[in-house]
XYZ file of C-alpha atoms in Angstrom:
50
model
C -6.019 11.688 5.030
C -3.781 8.701 4.501
C -6.661 6.584 3.252
C -7.463 9.063 0.487
C -3.871 9.203 -0.720
C -3.627 5.407 -0.491
C -6.715 4.961 -2.639
C -5.424 7.534 -5.138
C -2.164 5.598 -5.462
C -4.055 2.290 -5.719
C -6.267 3.637 -8.511
C -3.192 4.656 -10.473
C -1.407 1.356 -9.801
C -4.356 -0.653 -11.136
C -5.004 1.672 -14.082
C -3.503 -0.889 -16.447
C -6.162 -3.407 -15.461
C -9.120 -1.068 -15.192
C -8.293 1.556 -17.809
C -9.181 4.328 -15.361
C -6.502 6.647 -14.024
C -6.404 9.951 -12.194
C -3.549 12.271 -13.128
C -1.435 13.196 -10.109
C -1.592 16.966 -9.675
C -1.851 19.385 -6.805
C -5.639 19.483 -7.147
C -6.056 15.699 -7.106
C -3.709 15.266 -4.141
C -5.443 18.015 -2.147
C -8.852 16.556 -2.970
C -7.782 13.105 -1.836
C -6.178 14.455 1.362
C -9.127 16.652 2.320
C -11.913 14.394 1.034
C -10.432 10.983 1.716
C -12.061 8.054 -0.055
C -15.178 10.066 -1.043
C -12.849 12.664 -2.559
C -11.154 10.058 -4.729
C -14.569 8.702 -5.685
C -15.541 12.222 -6.731
C -12.397 12.473 -8.873
C -13.219 9.129 -10.512
C -16.786 10.253 -11.186
C -15.623 13.542 -12.694
C -13.061 11.663 -14.782
C -15.805 9.469 -16.239
C -18.029 12.458 -17.066
C -15.389 14.520 -18.862
């Protein structure tokens, strides 16, 4: 659980360097808590598709 939230925060901290960010919402936080690192990877993948 903590690893997913940590990765979500890290992605948003480095968004200035990478240009990729995930908006913090209830859905993204729940996905990162339940899914962990694969959940954040899923959010990144869906962000690139849309």
